[in-house]
Amino acid sequence: MIENSPFIKALKKEPLEIPPIWYMRQAGRYMPEYRAVRSKFKNFLDMCKNPDVCCELAMQPIDKFKLDASILFSDILTIPDAFGLKVEFVEGEGPVFRNPIRKRIDIESLPEFNPDDLDYVYKAVSNIRSALPSHIPLIGFCGSPWTLAAYSIEGGSSKDFAFTRNFVAENADISEIFLEKLTNACFIYLKNQVISGANVLQIFDSWANLLSEADYFKYSLKHINKLIHMIKSDPITADIPIILFAREPKCEPIVLADSSADCLSLFWSMDTIDINQLKSKISIQGNLNPAFLLESRDTIKRETYKILDRYKNYPGYIFNLGHGITPNIDPENIKYLTDLVRSY
Ligand code: 1CP
């Protein structure tokens, strides 16, 4: 039963002897098995549009490392692609939007979001759910409305998203409309993932760090709060635990706990926060710096123990990294890390 899995117990803030473990980007380029499949596709999104391949990729880290949770293999940029922004992943450049949002009119003339355009994602969810052992929970996910807006307006990735920040400052009213459209799309998208078999949902606010504290509430957290409220109010999704990952937001973590997410996924630099005030409110997931996985075993052990010591009495602690596994990490170190946590 999924309810008895350590991961779901932790999300319900139950104290556990050994924390459940999974890793952000647990399927990806660092695995030779992934690269073998990836080499058959030119455009990454074409690979995401193949539900059988997504299932195979999601299962790779589960089979190899016996992790406690699986995550849908897909990407957060499927939603902007479904809005007609034509997302492509260019070799060495990351995502590139062929129809980015550049002017007000681009938002005004956006088509209605059609959730059926993302049927390939729901099919991937149901394939993965069928392939997984029945006691391993499956995480569905989406990007936060702000993070999706940032990529859509910028037209791809960027160090500082200067065009986006300028655009929203000068077009606050229409940006609000765009963020609302994205929020509604995220809700239907996540609901369909739950209908197809997702047991947990994670929201990725990967570009939370771009905004000042006041702007963070206005452009990001307000919409995340609304999205979580919609999920918690719908009878189909009401009981699904929600994990919120926010990269270095300029607000206190307690403010994120008030979003009514069930779990906070901490970015690796968020290691001086006061966890006592979070204890009764929310589970915590994280937050080893993935860069330590490029160092010696002694360093990995020292840094992992620091984190395990910090959270050993925290009810509902889930071990994870503070951001995704990078392509240059040796899979043997993922195995080493997993054994280390389980034998602590
Ligand atoms: O060419 C390749 O092989 C593509 C690499 C890759 C992979 C494996 C991308 C491109 N996306 C993914 C899968 C993915 N993306 C998953 C599922 C796999 C898993 O976790 O095991 C998930 C949950 C994501 C989510 C995602 N995509 C986020 C949020 C998490 C985070 O890292 O902050 C973001 C920001 C993206 C955008 C994205 N996808 C891929 C790239 C290169 C980028 C851009 C990153 C940037 O802006 O620099």
Coordinates of N, CA, C and O and ligand atoms in Angstrom, one line a residue, residues 22-30 34-35 38 42-44 47-48 57-58 61 70-77 89-91 93-95 141-143 147 151 156-158 161 202 204-207 245 247 267 323-324 327, ligand 1:
W22 N 15.0 10.1 -2.4 CA 14.9 10.1 -3.8 C 15.8 11.4 -4.2 O 16.2 12.1 -3.3
Y23 N 16.0 11.6 -5.5 CA 16.9 12.7 -5.9 C 16.3 13.4 -7.0 O 15.7 12.9 -8.0
M24 N 16.3 14.8 -6.9 CA 15.9 15.6 -8.0 C 16.8 15.3 -9.3 O 18.0 15.2 -9.1
R25 N 16.2 15.2 -10.4 CA 16.9 14.8 -11.7 C 17.5 13.4 -11.5 O 18.7 13.2 -12.0
Q26 N 16.8 12.5 -10.8 CA 17.4 11.2 -10.7 C 17.5 10.4 -12.0 O 18.4 9.5 -12.1
A27 N 16.7 10.8 -13.0 CA 16.9 10.2 -14.3 C 17.6 11.4 -15.1 O 17.1 12.5 -15.1
G28 N 18.7 11.1 -15.8 CA 19.3 12.1 -16.5 C 20.7 11.7 -17.0 O 21.1 10.6 -16.9
R29 N 21.3 12.7 -17.6 CA 22.6 12.5 -18.3 C 23.7 11.8 -17.6 O 24.6 11.3 -18.2
Y30 N 23.7 11.9 -16.3 CA 24.8 11.3 -15.5 C 24.7 9.8 -15.6 O 25.7 9.1 -15.3
Y34 N 20.6 6.4 -19.5 CA 19.9 7.5 -20.0 C 20.5 8.0 -21.3 O 19.7 8.2 -22.3
R35 N 21.8 8.1 -21.3 CA 22.4 8.7 -22.5 C 22.2 7.8 -23.7 O 22.0 8.3 -24.9
R38 N 18.7 8.7 -24.9 CA 18.7 10.1 -25.3 C 19.3 10.3 -26.7 O 18.8 11.1 -27.5
K42 N 16.8 13.8 -31.3 CA 17.5 15.1 -31.5 C 17.0 16.1 -30.5 O 17.7 16.7 -29.8
N43 N 15.6 16.3 -30.5 CA 15.0 17.3 -29.6 C 14.5 16.6 -28.3 O 13.7 15.6 -28.4
F44 N 15.0 17.1 -27.2 CA 14.6 16.5 -25.9 C 13.1 16.4 -25.7 O 12.6 15.4 -25.2
M47 N 11.5 13.4 -27.1 CA 11.6 12.2 -26.2 C 10.5 12.2 -25.1 O 9.9 11.2 -24.8
C48 N 10.3 13.4 -24.6 CA 9.2 13.6 -23.5 C 7.8 13.2 -24.1 O 6.9 12.9 -23.4
L57 N 12.8 5.6 -18.9 CA 13.7 6.5 -18.2 C 13.4 6.7 -16.7 O 14.3 6.8 -15.9
A58 N 12.1 6.8 -16.4 CA 11.8 7.0 -15.0 C 12.1 5.8 -14.1 O 12.5 5.9 -13.0
P61 N 16.5 4.9 -12.6 CA 17.1 5.1 -11.3 C 16.5 4.3 -10.2 O 17.1 3.9 -9.2
S70 N 9.6 7.6 -7.1 CA 9.8 7.8 -8.5 C 9.3 9.1 -8.9 O 8.3 9.6 -8.3
I71 N 9.9 9.8 -9.9 CA 9.3 11.0 -10.4 C 9.0 10.8 -11.9 O 9.8 10.2 -12.6
L72 N 7.9 11.4 -12.3 CA 7.5 11.4 -13.7 C 8.7 11.8 -14.6 O 9.4 12.8 -14.2
F73 N 9.0 11.2 -15.7 CA 10.0 11.7 -16.6 C 9.3 12.6 -17.6 O 8.5 12.2 -18.4
S74 N 9.6 13.9 -17.5 CA 9.0 14.9 -18.4 C 9.8 16.2 -18.1 O 10.9 16.1 -17.7
D75 N 9.2 17.3 -18.4 CA 9.9 18.6 -18.1 C 8.8 19.6 -17.8 O 7.6 19.5 -18.1
I76 N 9.2 20.7 -17.1 CA 8.3 21.7 -16.7 C 7.8 22.5 -17.9 O 6.8 23.2 -17.9
L77 N 8.6 22.5 -19.0 CA 8.3 23.4 -20.1 C 7.2 22.8 -21.1 O 7.0 23.4 -22.1
F89 N 14.9 22.1 -27.4 CA 16.1 22.1 -26.6 C 17.3 22.0 -27.5 O 17.5 21.0 -28.2
V90 N 18.0 23.1 -27.6 CA 19.1 23.2 -28.5 C 20.4 22.7 -27.8 O 20.7 23.1 -26.7
E91 N 21.1 21.8 -28.5 CA 22.3 21.2 -28.0 C 23.3 22.3 -27.4 O 23.6 23.2 -28.1
E93 N 22.7 24.6 -25.4 CA 22.1 25.9 -25.2 C 21.0 25.9 -24.2 O 20.5 26.9 -23.7
G94 N 20.4 24.7 -24.0 CA 19.2 24.6 -23.1 C 18.0 24.9 -23.9 O 18.0 24.9 -25.1
P95 N 16.9 25.2 -23.2 CA 15.6 25.4 -23.9 C 15.6 26.7 -24.7 O 16.1 27.8 -24.3
F141 N 4.6 16.5 -11.4 CA 5.1 17.8 -11.1 C 4.7 18.8 -12.1 O 4.2 18.5 -13.2
C142 N 5.0 20.1 -11.8 CA 4.9 21.2 -12.7 C 5.8 22.3 -12.3 O 6.3 22.3 -11.2
G143 N 6.1 23.2 -13.2 CA 6.9 24.4 -12.8 C 5.9 25.4 -12.1 O 4.7 25.3 -12.3
T147 N 8.0 30.6 -12.6 CA 9.1 30.0 -13.3 C 8.8 29.7 -14.8 O 9.6 30.0 -15.7
Y151 N 10.7 31.6 -18.2 CA 11.2 31.0 -19.4 C 10.4 31.5 -20.6 O 11.0 31.8 -21.7
G156 N 13.9 31.5 -23.1 CA 14.8 30.4 -22.9 C 15.4 30.6 -21.5 O 14.8 31.3 -20.7
S157 N 16.6 30.0 -21.2 CA 17.2 30.3 -19.9 C 18.1 31.5 -20.0 O 18.4 32.0 -21.0
S158 N 18.5 31.9 -18.8 CA 19.4 33.1 -18.7 C 20.0 33.1 -17.3 O 19.5 32.5 -16.4
F161 N 17.7 36.7 -16.2 CA 16.4 36.9 -16.7 C 16.0 38.4 -16.7 O 15.0 38.9 -16.3
Q202 N 4.9 17.8 -7.0 CA 5.9 18.7 -6.6 C 5.8 19.9 -7.5 O 5.7 19.8 -8.7
F204 N 7.9 23.2 -8.8 CA 9.3 23.7 -8.9 C 9.3 25.2 -9.2 O 9.0 25.6 -10.3
D205 N 9.7 25.9 -8.1 CA 9.9 27.4 -8.3 C 11.4 27.6 -8.5 O 12.0 28.2 -7.6
S206 N 11.9 27.2 -9.6 CA 13.3 27.2 -9.8 C 13.9 28.6 -10.0 O 15.1 28.8 -9.8
W207 N 13.1 29.6 -10.3 CA 13.6 31.0 -10.4 C 13.0 31.9 -9.4 O 12.9 33.1 -9.6
F245 N 9.3 23.2 -4.0 CA 10.7 23.5 -4.1 C 10.9 25.0 -4.6 O 10.3 25.4 -5.6
R247 N 13.9 27.9 -5.1 CA 15.3 28.2 -5.1 C 15.6 29.5 -4.5 O 15.2 30.6 -5.0
F267 N 16.6 24.4 -1.1 CA 17.8 24.6 -2.0 C 19.0 24.4 -1.1 O 19.0 24.6 0.1
H323 N 19.4 20.5 -5.1 CA 19.0 20.8 -6.5 C 19.3 19.6 -7.3 O 19.7 18.6 -6.7
G324 N 19.1 19.6 -8.6 CA 19.2 18.4 -9.4 C 20.6 17.8 -9.5 O 21.6 18.5 -9.4
P327 N 25.1 16.5 -14.8 CA 25.5 15.4 -15.7 C 26.9 14.8 -15.4 O 27.2 13.7 -15.8
Ligands
1CP1 O1 19.3 16.9 -23.1 C1 18.9 16.4 -22.1 O2 19.2 15.2 -21.9 C2 17.9 17.1 -21.3 C3 18.2 17.2 -19.8 C4 16.9 17.3 -19.1 C5 16.3 16.4 -18.3 C6 16.8 15.0 -18.0 C7 16.1 18.4 -19.1 C8 16.2 19.7 -19.9 N1 14.9 18.1 -18.3 C9 15.1 16.9 -17.8 C10 14.1 16.2 -17.0 C11 13.4 16.9 -15.9 N2 13.3 18.2 -15.8 C12 12.7 16.3 -14.8 C13 12.4 14.8 -14.6 C14 13.5 13.9 -14.3 C15 14.0 13.7 -12.9 O3 13.9 14.5 -12.0 O4 14.4 12.5 -12.7 C16 12.2 17.3 -14.0 C17 11.5 17.1 -12.7 C18 12.6 18.5 -14.6 C19 12.2 19.8 -14.1 C20 12.8 21.0 -14.7 N3 13.1 21.4 -16.0 C21 13.1 22.2 -13.9 C22 12.8 22.3 -12.4 C23 13.9 21.7 -11.6 C24 15.2 22.4 -11.5 O5 16.2 21.8 -12.0 O6 15.2 23.5 -11.0 C25 13.7 23.1 -14.7 C26 14.1 24.5 -14.3 C27 13.6 22.6 -16.1 C28 14.0 23.3 -17.3 C29 15.1 22.6 -18.1 N4 14.9 21.4 -18.5 C30 16.1 21.0 -19.2 C31 17.0 22.1 -19.2 C32 18.3 22.1 -19.8 C33 16.3 23.1 -18.5 C34 16.8 24.5 -18.3 C35 17.6 24.7 -17.0 C36 18.2 26.1 -17.0 O7 17.4 27.1 -17.1 O8 19.4 26.3 -17.0

